[in-house]
GROMACS .gro file of C-alpha atoms in nm:
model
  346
    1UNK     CA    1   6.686   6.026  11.294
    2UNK     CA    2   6.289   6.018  11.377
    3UNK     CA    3   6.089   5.716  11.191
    4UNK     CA    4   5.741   5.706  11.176
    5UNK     CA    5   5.553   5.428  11.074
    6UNK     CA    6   5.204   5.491  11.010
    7UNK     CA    7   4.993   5.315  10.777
    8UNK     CA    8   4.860   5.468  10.446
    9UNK     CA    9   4.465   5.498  10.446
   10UNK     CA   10   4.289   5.349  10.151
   11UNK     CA   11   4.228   5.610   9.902
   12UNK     CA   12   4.540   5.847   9.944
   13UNK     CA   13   4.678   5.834   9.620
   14UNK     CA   14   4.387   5.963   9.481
   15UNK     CA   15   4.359   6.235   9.710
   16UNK     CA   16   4.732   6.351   9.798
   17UNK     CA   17   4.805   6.600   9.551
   18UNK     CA   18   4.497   6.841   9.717
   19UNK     CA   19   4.748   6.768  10.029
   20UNK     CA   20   5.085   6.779   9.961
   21UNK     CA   21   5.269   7.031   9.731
   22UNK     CA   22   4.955   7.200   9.689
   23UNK     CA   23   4.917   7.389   9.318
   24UNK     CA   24   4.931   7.718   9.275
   25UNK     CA   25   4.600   7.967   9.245
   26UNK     CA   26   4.514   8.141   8.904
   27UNK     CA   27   4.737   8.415   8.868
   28UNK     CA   28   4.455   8.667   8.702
   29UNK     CA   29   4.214   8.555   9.045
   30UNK     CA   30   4.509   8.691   9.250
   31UNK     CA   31   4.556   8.966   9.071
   32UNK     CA   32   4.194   9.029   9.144
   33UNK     CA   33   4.175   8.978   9.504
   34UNK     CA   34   4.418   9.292   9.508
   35UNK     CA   35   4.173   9.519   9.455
   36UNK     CA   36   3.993   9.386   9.786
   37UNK     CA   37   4.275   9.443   9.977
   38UNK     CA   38   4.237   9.851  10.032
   39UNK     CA   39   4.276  10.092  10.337
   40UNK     CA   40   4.047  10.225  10.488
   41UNK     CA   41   3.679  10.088  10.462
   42UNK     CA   42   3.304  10.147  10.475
   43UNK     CA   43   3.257  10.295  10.892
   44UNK     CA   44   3.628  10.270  10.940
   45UNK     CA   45   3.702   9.984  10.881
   46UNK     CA   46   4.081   9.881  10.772
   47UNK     CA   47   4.155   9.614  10.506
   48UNK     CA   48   4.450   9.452  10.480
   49UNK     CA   49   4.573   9.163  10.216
   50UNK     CA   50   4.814   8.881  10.328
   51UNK     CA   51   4.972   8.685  10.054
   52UNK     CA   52   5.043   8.342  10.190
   53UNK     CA   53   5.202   7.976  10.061
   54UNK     CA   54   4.936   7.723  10.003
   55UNK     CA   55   4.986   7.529  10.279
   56UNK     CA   56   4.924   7.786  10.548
   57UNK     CA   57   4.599   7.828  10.494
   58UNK     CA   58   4.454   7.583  10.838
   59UNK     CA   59   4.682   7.789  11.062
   60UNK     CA   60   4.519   8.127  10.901
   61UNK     CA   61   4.218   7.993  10.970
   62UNK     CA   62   4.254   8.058  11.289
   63UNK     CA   63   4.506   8.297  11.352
   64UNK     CA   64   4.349   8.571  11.102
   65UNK     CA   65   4.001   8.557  11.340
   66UNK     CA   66   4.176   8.622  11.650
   67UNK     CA   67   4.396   8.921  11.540
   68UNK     CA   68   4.089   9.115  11.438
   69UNK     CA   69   3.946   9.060  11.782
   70UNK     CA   70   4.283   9.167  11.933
   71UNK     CA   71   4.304   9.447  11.733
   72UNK     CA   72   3.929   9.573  11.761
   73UNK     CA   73   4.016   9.522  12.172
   74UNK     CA   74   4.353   9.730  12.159
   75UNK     CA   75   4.215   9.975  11.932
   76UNK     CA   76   3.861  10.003  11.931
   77UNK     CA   77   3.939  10.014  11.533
   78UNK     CA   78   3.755   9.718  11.342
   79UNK     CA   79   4.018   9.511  11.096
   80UNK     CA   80   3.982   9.288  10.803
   81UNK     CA   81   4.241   9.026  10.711
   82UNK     CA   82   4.140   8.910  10.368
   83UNK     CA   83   4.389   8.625  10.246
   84UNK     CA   84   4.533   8.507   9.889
   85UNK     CA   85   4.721   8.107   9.917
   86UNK     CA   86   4.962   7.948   9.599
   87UNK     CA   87   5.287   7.829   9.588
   88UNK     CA   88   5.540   8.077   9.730
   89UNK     CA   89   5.697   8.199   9.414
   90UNK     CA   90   5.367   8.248   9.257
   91UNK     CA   91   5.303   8.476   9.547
   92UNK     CA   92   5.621   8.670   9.491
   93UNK     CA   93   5.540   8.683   9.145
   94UNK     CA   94   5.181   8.840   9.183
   95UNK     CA   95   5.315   9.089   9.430
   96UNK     CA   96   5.608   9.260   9.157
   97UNK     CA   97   5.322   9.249   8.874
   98UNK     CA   98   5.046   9.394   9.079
   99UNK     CA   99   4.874   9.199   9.405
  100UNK     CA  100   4.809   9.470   9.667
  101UNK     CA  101   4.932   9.266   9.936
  102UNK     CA  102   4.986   9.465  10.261
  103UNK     CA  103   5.213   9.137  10.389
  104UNK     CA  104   5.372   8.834  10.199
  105UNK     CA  105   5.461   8.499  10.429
  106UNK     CA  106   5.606   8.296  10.203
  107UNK     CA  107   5.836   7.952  10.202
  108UNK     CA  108   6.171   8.055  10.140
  109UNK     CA  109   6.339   8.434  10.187
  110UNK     CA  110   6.439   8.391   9.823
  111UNK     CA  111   6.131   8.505   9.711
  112UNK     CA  112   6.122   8.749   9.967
  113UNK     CA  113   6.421   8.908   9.825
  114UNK     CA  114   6.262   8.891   9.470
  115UNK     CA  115   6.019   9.107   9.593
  116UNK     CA  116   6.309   9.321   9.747
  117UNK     CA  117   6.479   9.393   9.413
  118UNK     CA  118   6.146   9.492   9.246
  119UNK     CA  119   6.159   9.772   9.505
  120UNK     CA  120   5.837   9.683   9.666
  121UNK     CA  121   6.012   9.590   9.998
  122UNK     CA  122   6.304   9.820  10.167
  123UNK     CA  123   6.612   9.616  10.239
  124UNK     CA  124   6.642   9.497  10.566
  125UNK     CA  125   6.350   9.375  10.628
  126UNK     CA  126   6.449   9.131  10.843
  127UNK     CA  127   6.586   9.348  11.082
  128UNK     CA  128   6.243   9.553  11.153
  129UNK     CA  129   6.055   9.189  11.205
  130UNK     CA  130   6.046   9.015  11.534
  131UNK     CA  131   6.279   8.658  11.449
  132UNK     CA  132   6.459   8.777  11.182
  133UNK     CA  133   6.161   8.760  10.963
  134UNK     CA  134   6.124   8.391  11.008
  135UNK     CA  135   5.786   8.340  11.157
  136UNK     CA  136   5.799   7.947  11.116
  137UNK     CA  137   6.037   7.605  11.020
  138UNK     CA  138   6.017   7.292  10.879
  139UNK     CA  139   6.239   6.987  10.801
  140UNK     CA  140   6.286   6.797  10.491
  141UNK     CA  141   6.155   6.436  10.561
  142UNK     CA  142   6.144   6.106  10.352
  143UNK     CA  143   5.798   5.938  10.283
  144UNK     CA  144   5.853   5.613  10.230
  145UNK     CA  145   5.590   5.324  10.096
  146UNK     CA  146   5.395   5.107  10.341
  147UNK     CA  147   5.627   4.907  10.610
  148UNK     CA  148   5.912   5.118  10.430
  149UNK     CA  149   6.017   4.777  10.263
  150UNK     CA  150   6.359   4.896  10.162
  151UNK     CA  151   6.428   5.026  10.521
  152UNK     CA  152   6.530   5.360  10.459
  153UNK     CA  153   6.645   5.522  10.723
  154UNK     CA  154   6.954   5.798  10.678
  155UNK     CA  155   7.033   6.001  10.377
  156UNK     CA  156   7.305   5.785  10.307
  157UNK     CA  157   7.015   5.520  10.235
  158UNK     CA  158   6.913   5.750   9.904
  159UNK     CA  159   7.221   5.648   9.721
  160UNK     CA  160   7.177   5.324   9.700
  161UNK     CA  161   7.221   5.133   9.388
  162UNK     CA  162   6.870   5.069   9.249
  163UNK     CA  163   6.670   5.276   9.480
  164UNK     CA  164   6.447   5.499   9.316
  165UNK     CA  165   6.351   5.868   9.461
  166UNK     CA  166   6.104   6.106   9.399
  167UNK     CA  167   6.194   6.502   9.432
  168UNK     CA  168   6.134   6.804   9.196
  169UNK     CA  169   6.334   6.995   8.994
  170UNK     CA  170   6.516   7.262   9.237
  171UNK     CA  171   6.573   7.511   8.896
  172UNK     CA  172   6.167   7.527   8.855
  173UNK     CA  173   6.064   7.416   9.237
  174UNK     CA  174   6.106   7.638   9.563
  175UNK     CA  175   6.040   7.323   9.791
  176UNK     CA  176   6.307   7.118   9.555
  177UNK     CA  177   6.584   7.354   9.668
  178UNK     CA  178   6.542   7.309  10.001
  179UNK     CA  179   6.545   6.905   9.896
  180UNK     CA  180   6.897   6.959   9.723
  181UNK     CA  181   7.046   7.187   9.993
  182UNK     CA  182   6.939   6.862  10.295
  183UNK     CA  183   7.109   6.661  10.064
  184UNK     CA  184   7.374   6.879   9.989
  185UNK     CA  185   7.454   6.908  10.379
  186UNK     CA  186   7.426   6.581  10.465
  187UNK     CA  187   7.746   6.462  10.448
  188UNK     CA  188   8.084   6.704  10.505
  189UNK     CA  189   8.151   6.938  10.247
  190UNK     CA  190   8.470   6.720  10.043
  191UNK     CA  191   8.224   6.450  10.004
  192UNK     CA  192   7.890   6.683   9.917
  193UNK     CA  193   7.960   6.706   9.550
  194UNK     CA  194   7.982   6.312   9.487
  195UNK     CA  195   7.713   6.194   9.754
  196UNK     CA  196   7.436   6.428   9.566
  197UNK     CA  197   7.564   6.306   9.276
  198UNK     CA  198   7.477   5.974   9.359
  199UNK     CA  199   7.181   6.043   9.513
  200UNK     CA  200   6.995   6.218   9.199
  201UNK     CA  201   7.166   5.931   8.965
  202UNK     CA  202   6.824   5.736   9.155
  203UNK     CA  203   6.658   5.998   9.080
  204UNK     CA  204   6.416   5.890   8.701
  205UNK     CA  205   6.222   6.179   8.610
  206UNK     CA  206   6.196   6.558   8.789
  207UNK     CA  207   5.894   6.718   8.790
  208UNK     CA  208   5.844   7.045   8.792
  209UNK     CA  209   5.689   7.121   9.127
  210UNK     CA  210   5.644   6.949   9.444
  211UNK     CA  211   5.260   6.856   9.313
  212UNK     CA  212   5.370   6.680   9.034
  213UNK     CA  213   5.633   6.517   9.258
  214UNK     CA  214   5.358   6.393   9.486
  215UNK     CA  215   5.156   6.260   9.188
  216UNK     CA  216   5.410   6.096   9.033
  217UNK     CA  217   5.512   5.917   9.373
  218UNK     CA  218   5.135   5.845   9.485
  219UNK     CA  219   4.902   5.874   9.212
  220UNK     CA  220   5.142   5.686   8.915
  221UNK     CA  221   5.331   5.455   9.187
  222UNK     CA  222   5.702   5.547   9.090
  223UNK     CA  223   5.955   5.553   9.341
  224UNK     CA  224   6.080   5.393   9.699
  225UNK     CA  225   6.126   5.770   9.871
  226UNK     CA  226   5.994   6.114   9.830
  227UNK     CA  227   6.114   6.397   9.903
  228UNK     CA  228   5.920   6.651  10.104
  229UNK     CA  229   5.812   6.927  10.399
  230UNK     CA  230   5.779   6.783  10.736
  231UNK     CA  231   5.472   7.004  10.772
  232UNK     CA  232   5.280   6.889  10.452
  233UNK     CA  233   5.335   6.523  10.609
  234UNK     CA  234   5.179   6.605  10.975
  235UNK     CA  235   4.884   6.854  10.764
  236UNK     CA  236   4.822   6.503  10.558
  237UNK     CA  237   4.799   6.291  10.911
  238UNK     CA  238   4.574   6.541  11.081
  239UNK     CA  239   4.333   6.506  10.780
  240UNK     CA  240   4.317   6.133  10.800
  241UNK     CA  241   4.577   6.025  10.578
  242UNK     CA  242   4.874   5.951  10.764
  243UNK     CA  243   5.212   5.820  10.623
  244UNK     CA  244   5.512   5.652  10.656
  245UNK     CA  245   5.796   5.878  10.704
  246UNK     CA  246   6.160   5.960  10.843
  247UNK     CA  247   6.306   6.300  10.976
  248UNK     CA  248   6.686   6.228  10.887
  249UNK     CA  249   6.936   6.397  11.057
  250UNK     CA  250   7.145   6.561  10.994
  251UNK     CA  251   6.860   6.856  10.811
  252UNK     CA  252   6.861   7.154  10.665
  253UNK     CA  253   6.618   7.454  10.846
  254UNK     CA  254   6.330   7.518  10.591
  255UNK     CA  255   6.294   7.910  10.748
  256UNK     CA  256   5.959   8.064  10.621
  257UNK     CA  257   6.009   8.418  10.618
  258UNK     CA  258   5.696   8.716  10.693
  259UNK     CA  259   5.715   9.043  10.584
  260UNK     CA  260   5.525   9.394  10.494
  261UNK     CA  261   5.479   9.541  10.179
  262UNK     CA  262   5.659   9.845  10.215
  263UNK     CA  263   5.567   9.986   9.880
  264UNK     CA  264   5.177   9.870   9.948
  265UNK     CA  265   5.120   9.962  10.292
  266UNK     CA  266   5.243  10.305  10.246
  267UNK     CA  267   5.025  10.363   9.937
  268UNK     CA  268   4.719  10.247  10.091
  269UNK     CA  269   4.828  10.405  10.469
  270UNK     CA  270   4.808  10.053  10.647
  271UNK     CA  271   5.127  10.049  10.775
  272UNK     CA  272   5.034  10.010  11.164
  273UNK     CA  273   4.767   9.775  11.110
  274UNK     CA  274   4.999   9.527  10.864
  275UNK     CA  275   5.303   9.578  11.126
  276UNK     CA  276   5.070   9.466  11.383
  277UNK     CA  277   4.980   9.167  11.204
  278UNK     CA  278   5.306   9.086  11.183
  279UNK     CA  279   5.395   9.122  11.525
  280UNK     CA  280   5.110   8.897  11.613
  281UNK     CA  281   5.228   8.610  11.406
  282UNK     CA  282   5.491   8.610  11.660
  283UNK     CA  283   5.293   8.572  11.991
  284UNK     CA  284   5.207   8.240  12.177
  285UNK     CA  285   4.874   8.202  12.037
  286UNK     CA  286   4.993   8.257  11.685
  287UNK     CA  287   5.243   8.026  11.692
  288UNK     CA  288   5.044   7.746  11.880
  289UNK     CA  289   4.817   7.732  11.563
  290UNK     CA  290   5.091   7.709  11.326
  291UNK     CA  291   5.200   7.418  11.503
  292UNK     CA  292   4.870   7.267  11.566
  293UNK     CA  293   4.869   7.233  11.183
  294UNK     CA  294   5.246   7.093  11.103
  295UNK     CA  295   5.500   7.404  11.108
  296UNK     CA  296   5.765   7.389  11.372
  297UNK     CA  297   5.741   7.709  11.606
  298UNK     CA  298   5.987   7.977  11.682
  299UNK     CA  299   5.860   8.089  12.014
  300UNK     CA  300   6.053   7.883  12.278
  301UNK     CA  301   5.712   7.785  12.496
  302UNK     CA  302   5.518   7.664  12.247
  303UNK     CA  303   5.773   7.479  12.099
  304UNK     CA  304   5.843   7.269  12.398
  305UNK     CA  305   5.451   7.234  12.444
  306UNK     CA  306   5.481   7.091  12.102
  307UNK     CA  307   5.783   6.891  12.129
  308UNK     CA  308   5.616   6.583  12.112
  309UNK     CA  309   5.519   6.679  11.746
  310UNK     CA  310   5.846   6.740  11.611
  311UNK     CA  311   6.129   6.512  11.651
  312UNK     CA  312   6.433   6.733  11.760
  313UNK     CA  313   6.736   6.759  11.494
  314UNK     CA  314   7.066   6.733  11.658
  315UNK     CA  315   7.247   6.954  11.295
  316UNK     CA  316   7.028   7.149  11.166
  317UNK     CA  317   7.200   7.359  10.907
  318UNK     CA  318   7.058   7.708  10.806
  319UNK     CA  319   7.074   7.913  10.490
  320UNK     CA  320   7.358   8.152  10.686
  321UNK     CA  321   7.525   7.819  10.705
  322UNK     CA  322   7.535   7.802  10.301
  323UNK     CA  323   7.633   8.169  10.275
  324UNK     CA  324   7.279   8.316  10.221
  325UNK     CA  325   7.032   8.303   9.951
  326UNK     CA  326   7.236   8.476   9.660
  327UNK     CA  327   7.548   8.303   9.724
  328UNK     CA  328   7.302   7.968   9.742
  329UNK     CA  329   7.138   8.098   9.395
  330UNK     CA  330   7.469   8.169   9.237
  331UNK     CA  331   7.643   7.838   9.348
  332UNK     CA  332   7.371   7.585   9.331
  333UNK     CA  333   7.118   7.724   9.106
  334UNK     CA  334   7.216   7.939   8.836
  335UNK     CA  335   7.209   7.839   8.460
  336UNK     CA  336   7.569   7.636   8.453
  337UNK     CA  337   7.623   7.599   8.827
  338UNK     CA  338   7.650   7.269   9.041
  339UNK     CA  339   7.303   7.168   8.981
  340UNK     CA  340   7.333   7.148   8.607
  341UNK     CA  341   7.671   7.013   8.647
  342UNK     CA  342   7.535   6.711   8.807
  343UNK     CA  343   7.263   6.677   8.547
  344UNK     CA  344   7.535   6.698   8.345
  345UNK     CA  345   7.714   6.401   8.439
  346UNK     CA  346   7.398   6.167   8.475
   0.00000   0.00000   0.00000
């Protein structure tokens, strides 16, 4: 377990929810940043459209400038990276109904895999991407108010008669499963059932996205924890508004998963270019600005350069772990499984 104990700056609460959980763009605007997103260009020039969760936008920032220069280097072929940002499954969700995106990164391989059985993406994706697909992690952690006054340190802390916590609803929220599946595997299995139990017996109201969470935690002062991404916590700190917070431990591995368009990319004959992308996401410099910006790196060197950042997890359990995504879905998640079982018993 990793505390932190920073204080709040004045005027958070009013702020947070442009920081943490961040909404989700206008589906039509998406829909019409597609049509940017083309082959080839005016002189040459290729055009490609990455479809990204919210909170990636700092690291593209940076990591979108420097591909073109590597590419116009390696290739002598000028490149365009035009990027879309929502939540994750609004991403998926704009892809299957019509965003030309030549690559998705988004939070969780579940929406991946939505995109998958809409036949936009060949199964097995994963295998043809460096990692697995998964280009970066997180952690759930547990904001806590100022001085964390009810010393919350563990899990087991969360189901504690009286104690109030803050999380969305994991049927309508992506970041909410990964919430439930921390809590899920932080105890052994025989006891899982009955400790989440407990746990979302303190919980009072679930919103329906991790925005709404945030407000209701910040903005309408409800709540002694929250529920949240590790890397939404460091983006807030880096922007001046640090906060209180523990990385509990046991944790589940929050994988966020990159892949290309097959469907798209073939179409539009930017297959190399998007592939490339990809690939790049992957190198040293790539990763070092997804960790500059609060997302745990896969590449072994930069994540000891950055181990300072990101207090080490001795369990970290994955999705594989849980059985995979549909097994997850069908156990967890479905109309009538666990989840609604324990709603049922509240």
């Amino acid at each position: 377990m990793a505390v932190n104990r920073l204080p709040i700056a004045v005027g958070w609460s009013a702020r947070v929810g442009r920081w943490l959980g961040l909404g989700s763009l206008v589906l039509g605007l998406l829909l019409g940043l597609g049509g940017c997103g083309g082959g080839a260009g005016s002189q040459g020039e290729v055009r490609i459209l990455l479809a990204s969760f919210a909170v990636t936008r700092d690291a593209y920032r940076q990591i979108i400038p420097a591909f073109e220069a590597h590419w116009l280097a390696q290739t002598g072929q000028r490149v365009r990276v035009e990027s879309s940002y929502a939540g994750s499954a609004t991403q998926a969700r704009a892809v299957i109904e019509g965003l030309n995106a030549d690559v998705v990164a988004l939070a969780l391989g579940l929406d991946v895999e939505r995109i998958v059985a809409a036949g936009l993406i060949r199964p097995g994706w994963e295998s043809r991407t460096p990692n697995q697909g998964i280009v970066t992690r997180s952690v759930v952690v547990m904001v806590t108010r100022e001085g964390n006054p009810h010393d919350i340190r563990s899990w087991t802390d969360l189901a504690r008669p009286g104690l109030q916590v803050v999380t969305a609803n994991p049927k309508t929220s992506g970041g909410a499963r990964w919430n439930f599946l921390a809590l899920w595997s932080a105890v052994p299995e025989p006891q899982a059932l009955a400790f989440t139990t407990q746990v979302y017996k303190n919980v009072r109201v679930l919103p329906r996205d991790s925005r709404e969470a945030t407000d209701v935690f910040f903005q309408k002062g409800q709540g002694d924890a929250l529920l949240t991404y590790e890397h939404e916590v460091i983006l807030a700190g880096l922007r001046g508004q640090p906060l209180p917070y523990v990385v509990p431990d046991p944790n589940i591995s929050i994988d966020n998963p990159v892949a290309v368009v097959d469907a798209n990319v073939d179409r539009k004959g930017t297959r190399a270019v998007a592939e490339a992308f990809v690939d790049y996401l992957f190198t040293p410099e790539a990763q070092r600005a997804f960790a500059e910006v609060g997302f745990r790196p896969v590449e072994p060197t930069v994540a000891q350069e950055f181990a300072w950042r990101y207090p080490p997890v001795e369990k970290l359990v994955t999705v594989a772990d849980l059985g995979g995504w549909e097994t997850i879905q069908n156990r967890f998640f479905a109309d009538g499984a666990l989840f609604d079982r324990i709603q049922a018993e509240l």
